[in-house]
Amino acid sequence: MKKLKILIIFLFCSQAYGLEFNGKFTQGGLIIGKTNPSDKIFLDEKPLKISPSGNFVFGISRERSKDLKIEIKSKSSSKILTKKITKRKFRIQRIDGLPKRKVTPNEEDMKRIRKEGRLIVKAKNINSNFDFFSNGFIRPLKGITTGVYGSQRILNGKKRRPHYGIDIASPKGTPIKSPNDGKVVLAERDLFFTGGTLMIDHGHGLISIYSHLENLKVERNQQIKKGQIIGTVGSTGRSTGPHLDFRLYWNNIAVDPDLVFN
Ligand SMILES: [Zn+2]
C-alpha cells in the first residue's frame, strides 16, 4: 500500500512537471526530452536550450562518471534531480595495414589536417534553434557493424584516440539515408582522415557526421528529410575498406549512435 502511494505521488509529480526523458543515463548516452515550454532546465548548473514546443536534448560523454545534476524551474516551483550514470566497459580495437602516412602524417599533411580540423570544429560548434532531434533517429545504413563507439584504437601498433563513431560495412555505392530531418552544415569531397564527409545539424548543438563517402548527394545549407539519400558508401580517407563511419555530437560531446536509433 505504501509503495502504491509513493508511486501515485511520483506519477502525479512527474505529470505536474510535464517532464519526460527518453534515452539511457549511461556513458555515451543521448537524452531527448520534453517539458513545459515555459520551464527552465539547468544541466550541471548550465542552462539547456528548450524549443517553443518544449523539446530539449543533451549528451553524456564517454568519460562521465559523476552523477548528473538536473534542475527544473517552473514559474511556481523548482526541483533538483540527481541521475546516476551507468558505467560501461569499452573494447580495445587493433587495426593494422593502414598506409603509414595516414597514421603518422608528414609536415605537409599536418598543415592540411589542421585546416580541415578547423572546418569540422566550426560545424560541430553550431547551436541552432531547430528541434529536428525530437523526431527520432533511424539507421543511416544496413550492414555489419565493424567498429563500435568508445573503443580504444591501436592503429598499426600505435595508440590513438578512442573511436567515437560506429562503423557499418556495406558495398561501395550503397545509398546512405539521413537518420533524421536536418540541415547540411558541411559537405567536403576529400578530407585527409574522413575522405568524402557530410555533417548535418539536427538542432540544439546535435550534429551528425558521415565519413569515407564515395559520392555526396546533398550540398551545404540544404535542408533534408529523414530517410533522404545523402550519399553513397566508399572507402575514401583513412579507411581499409568500404564502410560508413557515423558519429553524433552534442555540443562537441561524442555520444553513442547505437543508443539513439529507434
Ligand atoms: Zn570509424
Coordinates of C-alpha atoms and ligand atoms in Angstrom, one line a residue:
M1 CA 0.0 0.0 0.0
K2 CA 2.8 2.4 1.0
K3 CA 4.6 1.6 -2.3
L4 CA 1.5 2.3 -4.3
K5 CA 1.1 5.6 -2.5
I6 CA 4.6 6.6 -3.4
L7 CA 4.1 5.5 -7.0
I8 CA 0.9 7.6 -7.2
I9 CA 2.8 10.6 -5.7
F10 CA 5.6 10.1 -8.2
L11 CA 3.3 9.9 -11.2
F12 CA 1.5 13.0 -10.1
C13 CA 4.7 14.9 -9.6
S14 CA 6.2 13.9 -13.0
Q15 CA 2.9 14.9 -14.6
A16 CA 2.8 18.2 -12.8
Y17 CA 6.2 18.9 -14.3
G18 CA 5.2 17.6 -17.7
L19 CA 8.8 16.4 -17.8
E20 CA 9.9 13.5 -20.0
F21 CA 13.4 11.9 -20.6
N22 CA 14.0 9.5 -23.4
G23 CA 17.4 7.7 -23.6
K24 CA 19.8 6.0 -21.3
F25 CA 21.7 7.7 -18.5
T26 CA 24.9 6.0 -19.4
Q27 CA 28.3 6.9 -20.7
G28 CA 27.8 7.9 -24.4
G29 CA 24.0 8.3 -23.8
L30 CA 21.8 10.9 -25.6
I31 CA 18.8 12.1 -23.7
I32 CA 15.9 13.6 -25.7
G33 CA 13.3 15.2 -23.5
K34 CA 10.2 17.3 -23.3
T35 CA 9.0 19.7 -20.7
N36 CA 6.6 22.7 -20.4
P37 CA 8.0 25.3 -22.8
S38 CA 7.9 27.9 -20.0
D39 CA 10.2 25.8 -17.8
K40 CA 13.9 26.4 -17.4
I41 CA 16.3 23.4 -17.2
F42 CA 19.9 23.6 -15.9
L43 CA 22.3 20.7 -16.5
D44 CA 25.3 20.8 -14.2
E45 CA 24.3 24.5 -13.5
K46 CA 24.3 25.4 -17.2
P47 CA 21.0 26.3 -18.9
L48 CA 19.7 23.9 -21.6
K49 CA 18.0 25.2 -24.7
I50 CA 14.3 24.5 -24.8
S51 CA 12.3 24.8 -28.0
P52 CA 8.9 26.5 -28.3
S53 CA 7.3 23.1 -28.1
G54 CA 9.3 22.1 -25.0
N55 CA 11.8 19.9 -26.7
F56 CA 15.4 19.6 -25.4
V57 CA 18.4 17.4 -25.8
F58 CA 21.7 16.7 -24.1
G59 CA 24.6 14.2 -24.4
I60 CA 26.7 12.3 -21.8
S61 CA 30.4 11.9 -22.5
R62 CA 32.3 8.6 -22.7
E63 CA 34.3 9.6 -19.7
R64 CA 31.4 10.8 -17.5
S65 CA 31.2 9.0 -14.1
K66 CA 29.8 11.7 -11.8
D67 CA 26.1 11.9 -11.3
L68 CA 24.2 14.4 -13.4
K69 CA 22.5 17.3 -11.7
I70 CA 19.4 18.5 -13.4
E71 CA 17.4 21.5 -12.1
I72 CA 14.0 22.2 -13.4
K73 CA 12.5 25.7 -12.6
S74 CA 8.9 26.4 -13.4
K75 CA 7.0 29.6 -12.6
S76 CA 5.9 28.3 -9.2
S77 CA 8.5 25.8 -8.2
S78 CA 11.9 24.4 -8.6
K79 CA 13.2 20.8 -8.3
I80 CA 16.6 19.2 -8.5
L81 CA 17.0 15.7 -9.9
T82 CA 20.2 13.6 -9.5
K83 CA 20.8 11.0 -12.2
K84 CA 23.3 8.2 -11.8
I85 CA 25.4 7.4 -14.9
T86 CA 25.9 3.7 -15.7
K87 CA 29.5 2.9 -16.4
R88 CA 30.5 0.9 -19.5
K89 CA 33.5 -1.2 -20.4
F90 CA 35.0 -0.2 -23.8
R91 CA 36.8 -2.6 -26.1
I92 CA 40.3 -2.3 -27.4
Q93 CA 40.4 -2.5 -31.2
R94 CA 43.6 -3.1 -33.2
I95 CA 43.7 -2.1 -36.9
D96 CA 46.8 -2.9 -39.0
G97 CA 47.7 -2.4 -42.6
L98 CA 46.8 1.3 -42.8
P99 CA 49.1 3.4 -45.0
K100 CA 51.9 4.8 -42.8
R101 CA 51.2 8.4 -43.9
K102 CA 47.6 8.1 -42.6
V103 CA 48.7 7.0 -39.1
T104 CA 51.8 9.2 -38.8
P105 CA 51.2 12.2 -41.2
N106 CA 54.2 14.3 -42.5
E107 CA 54.6 18.0 -42.0
E108 CA 52.8 18.9 -45.3
D109 CA 49.9 16.6 -44.3
M110 CA 49.7 18.2 -40.8
K111 CA 49.1 21.6 -42.4
R112 CA 46.1 20.2 -44.3
I113 CA 44.9 18.3 -41.3
R114 CA 44.8 21.4 -39.1
K115 CA 43.0 23.4 -41.7
E116 CA 40.4 20.7 -42.2
G117 CA 40.1 20.2 -38.4
R118 CA 39.1 23.9 -38.1
L119 CA 36.3 23.4 -40.6
I120 CA 35.0 20.4 -38.7
V121 CA 35.2 22.1 -35.3
K122 CA 33.4 25.1 -36.7
A123 CA 30.5 22.9 -37.9
K124 CA 30.5 20.9 -34.6
N125 CA 30.0 24.2 -32.6
I126 CA 26.8 25.2 -34.5
N127 CA 24.0 25.5 -32.0
S128 CA 20.8 26.2 -34.0
N129 CA 17.2 26.6 -32.8
F130 CA 15.9 23.6 -34.9
D131 CA 14.4 20.8 -32.9
F132 CA 14.5 18.1 -35.6
F133 CA 16.2 15.8 -33.0
S134 CA 12.8 15.2 -31.3
N135 CA 11.5 13.2 -34.4
G136 CA 13.6 10.1 -33.6
F137 CA 16.6 8.6 -35.5
I138 CA 16.7 5.7 -37.9
R139 CA 19.8 3.8 -39.0
P140 CA 21.5 5.5 -42.0
L141 CA 22.6 2.2 -43.5
K142 CA 22.0 -1.5 -43.1
G143 CA 25.2 -3.6 -42.8
I144 CA 27.6 -5.3 -40.5
T145 CA 28.9 -3.2 -37.6
T146 CA 32.7 -3.4 -37.7
G147 CA 33.5 -0.7 -35.2
V148 CA 31.7 0.4 -32.1
Y149 CA 31.6 3.6 -30.1
G150 CA 34.2 4.2 -27.4
S151 CA 36.7 1.5 -28.3
Q152 CA 40.4 2.3 -27.7
R153 CA 42.1 2.3 -31.1
I154 CA 45.6 0.9 -31.8
L155 CA 46.4 1.8 -35.4
N156 CA 49.5 0.0 -36.9
G157 CA 50.6 -0.7 -33.3
K158 CA 50.3 3.0 -32.2
K159 CA 47.8 4.1 -29.5
R160 CA 45.4 6.7 -31.0
R161 CA 42.2 8.5 -29.7
P162 CA 39.2 6.3 -28.9
H163 CA 36.8 5.7 -31.7
Y164 CA 33.8 7.9 -31.3
G165 CA 31.7 6.6 -34.2
I166 CA 30.1 3.4 -35.3
D167 CA 31.5 1.7 -38.5
I168 CA 28.9 0.0 -40.7
A169 CA 30.4 -2.1 -43.6
S170 CA 28.5 -2.2 -46.9
P171 CA 29.5 -2.5 -50.6
K172 CA 30.8 0.6 -52.3
G173 CA 28.0 2.7 -53.8
T174 CA 25.3 1.6 -51.3
P175 CA 23.0 4.6 -50.6
I176 CA 23.1 6.2 -47.2
K177 CA 20.0 7.7 -45.7
S178 CA 19.7 10.7 -43.4
P179 CA 18.7 9.4 -40.0
N180 CA 16.6 12.4 -39.2
D181 CA 15.5 15.8 -40.6
G182 CA 18.2 18.4 -40.6
K183 CA 20.4 20.9 -42.4
V184 CA 23.7 20.1 -44.1
V185 CA 26.4 22.2 -42.5
L186 CA 29.5 20.6 -44.1
A187 CA 29.9 18.8 -47.4
E188 CA 33.5 18.1 -48.4
R189 CA 34.6 15.6 -51.0
D190 CA 38.2 14.9 -49.9
L191 CA 39.3 15.4 -46.3
F192 CA 42.6 13.8 -45.1
F193 CA 41.2 11.4 -42.5
T194 CA 37.5 11.2 -43.3
G195 CA 37.5 11.5 -47.2
G196 CA 34.0 12.3 -48.5
T197 CA 32.4 13.9 -45.5
L198 CA 29.0 15.3 -44.6
M199 CA 27.8 17.0 -41.4
I200 CA 24.1 17.5 -40.6
D201 CA 22.6 19.8 -38.0
H202 CA 19.6 18.4 -36.1
G203 CA 19.3 21.3 -33.7
H204 CA 20.4 22.5 -30.2
G205 CA 24.0 21.5 -30.8
L206 CA 23.3 18.0 -32.1
I207 CA 25.4 17.3 -35.2
S208 CA 25.8 14.0 -37.1
I209 CA 28.9 13.2 -39.2
Y210 CA 29.3 10.8 -42.1
S211 CA 32.7 9.8 -43.4
H212 CA 34.5 7.9 -46.1
L213 CA 31.7 8.5 -48.7
E214 CA 32.3 7.8 -52.3
N215 CA 29.7 10.4 -53.5
L216 CA 27.8 13.2 -51.8
K217 CA 24.2 13.7 -52.9
V218 CA 23.5 16.9 -51.0
E219 CA 25.0 20.3 -50.7
R220 CA 25.9 22.6 -47.8
N221 CA 23.0 24.6 -46.4
Q222 CA 20.5 22.2 -47.9
Q223 CA 17.5 21.2 -45.7
I224 CA 16.9 17.5 -45.8
K225 CA 14.3 15.0 -44.6
K226 CA 14.6 11.8 -42.6
G227 CA 15.2 8.9 -45.0
Q228 CA 16.5 11.1 -47.8
I229 CA 19.6 9.7 -49.7
I230 CA 22.6 11.9 -48.7
G231 CA 25.5 10.0 -50.3
T232 CA 27.0 6.6 -51.0
V233 CA 29.4 4.2 -49.2
G234 CA 33.0 4.5 -50.1
S235 CA 36.5 4.0 -48.7
T236 CA 37.9 7.5 -49.0
G237 CA 40.3 9.0 -46.4
R238 CA 41.8 6.8 -43.7
S239 CA 39.9 3.6 -44.3
T240 CA 40.7 -0.1 -45.0
G241 CA 37.6 -0.9 -46.9
P242 CA 34.1 0.4 -47.9
H243 CA 32.2 1.4 -44.8
L244 CA 30.3 4.3 -43.3
D245 CA 31.7 5.9 -40.1
F246 CA 28.7 7.5 -38.4
R247 CA 29.1 9.9 -35.4
L248 CA 26.8 12.0 -33.3
Y249 CA 28.0 15.0 -31.3
W250 CA 26.1 17.2 -28.9
N251 CA 27.9 20.4 -28.2
N252 CA 31.1 18.7 -29.2
I253 CA 30.5 15.7 -26.9
A254 CA 30.6 12.4 -28.8
V255 CA 27.6 10.1 -28.0
D256 CA 26.9 6.5 -29.0
P257 CA 24.7 6.4 -32.1
D258 CA 23.7 2.8 -31.3
L259 CA 21.8 4.1 -28.3
V260 CA 19.9 6.6 -30.3
F261 CA 18.2 4.6 -33.2
N262 CA 14.6 3.6 -32.6
Ligands
ZN1 ZN 35.1 4.6 -37.9

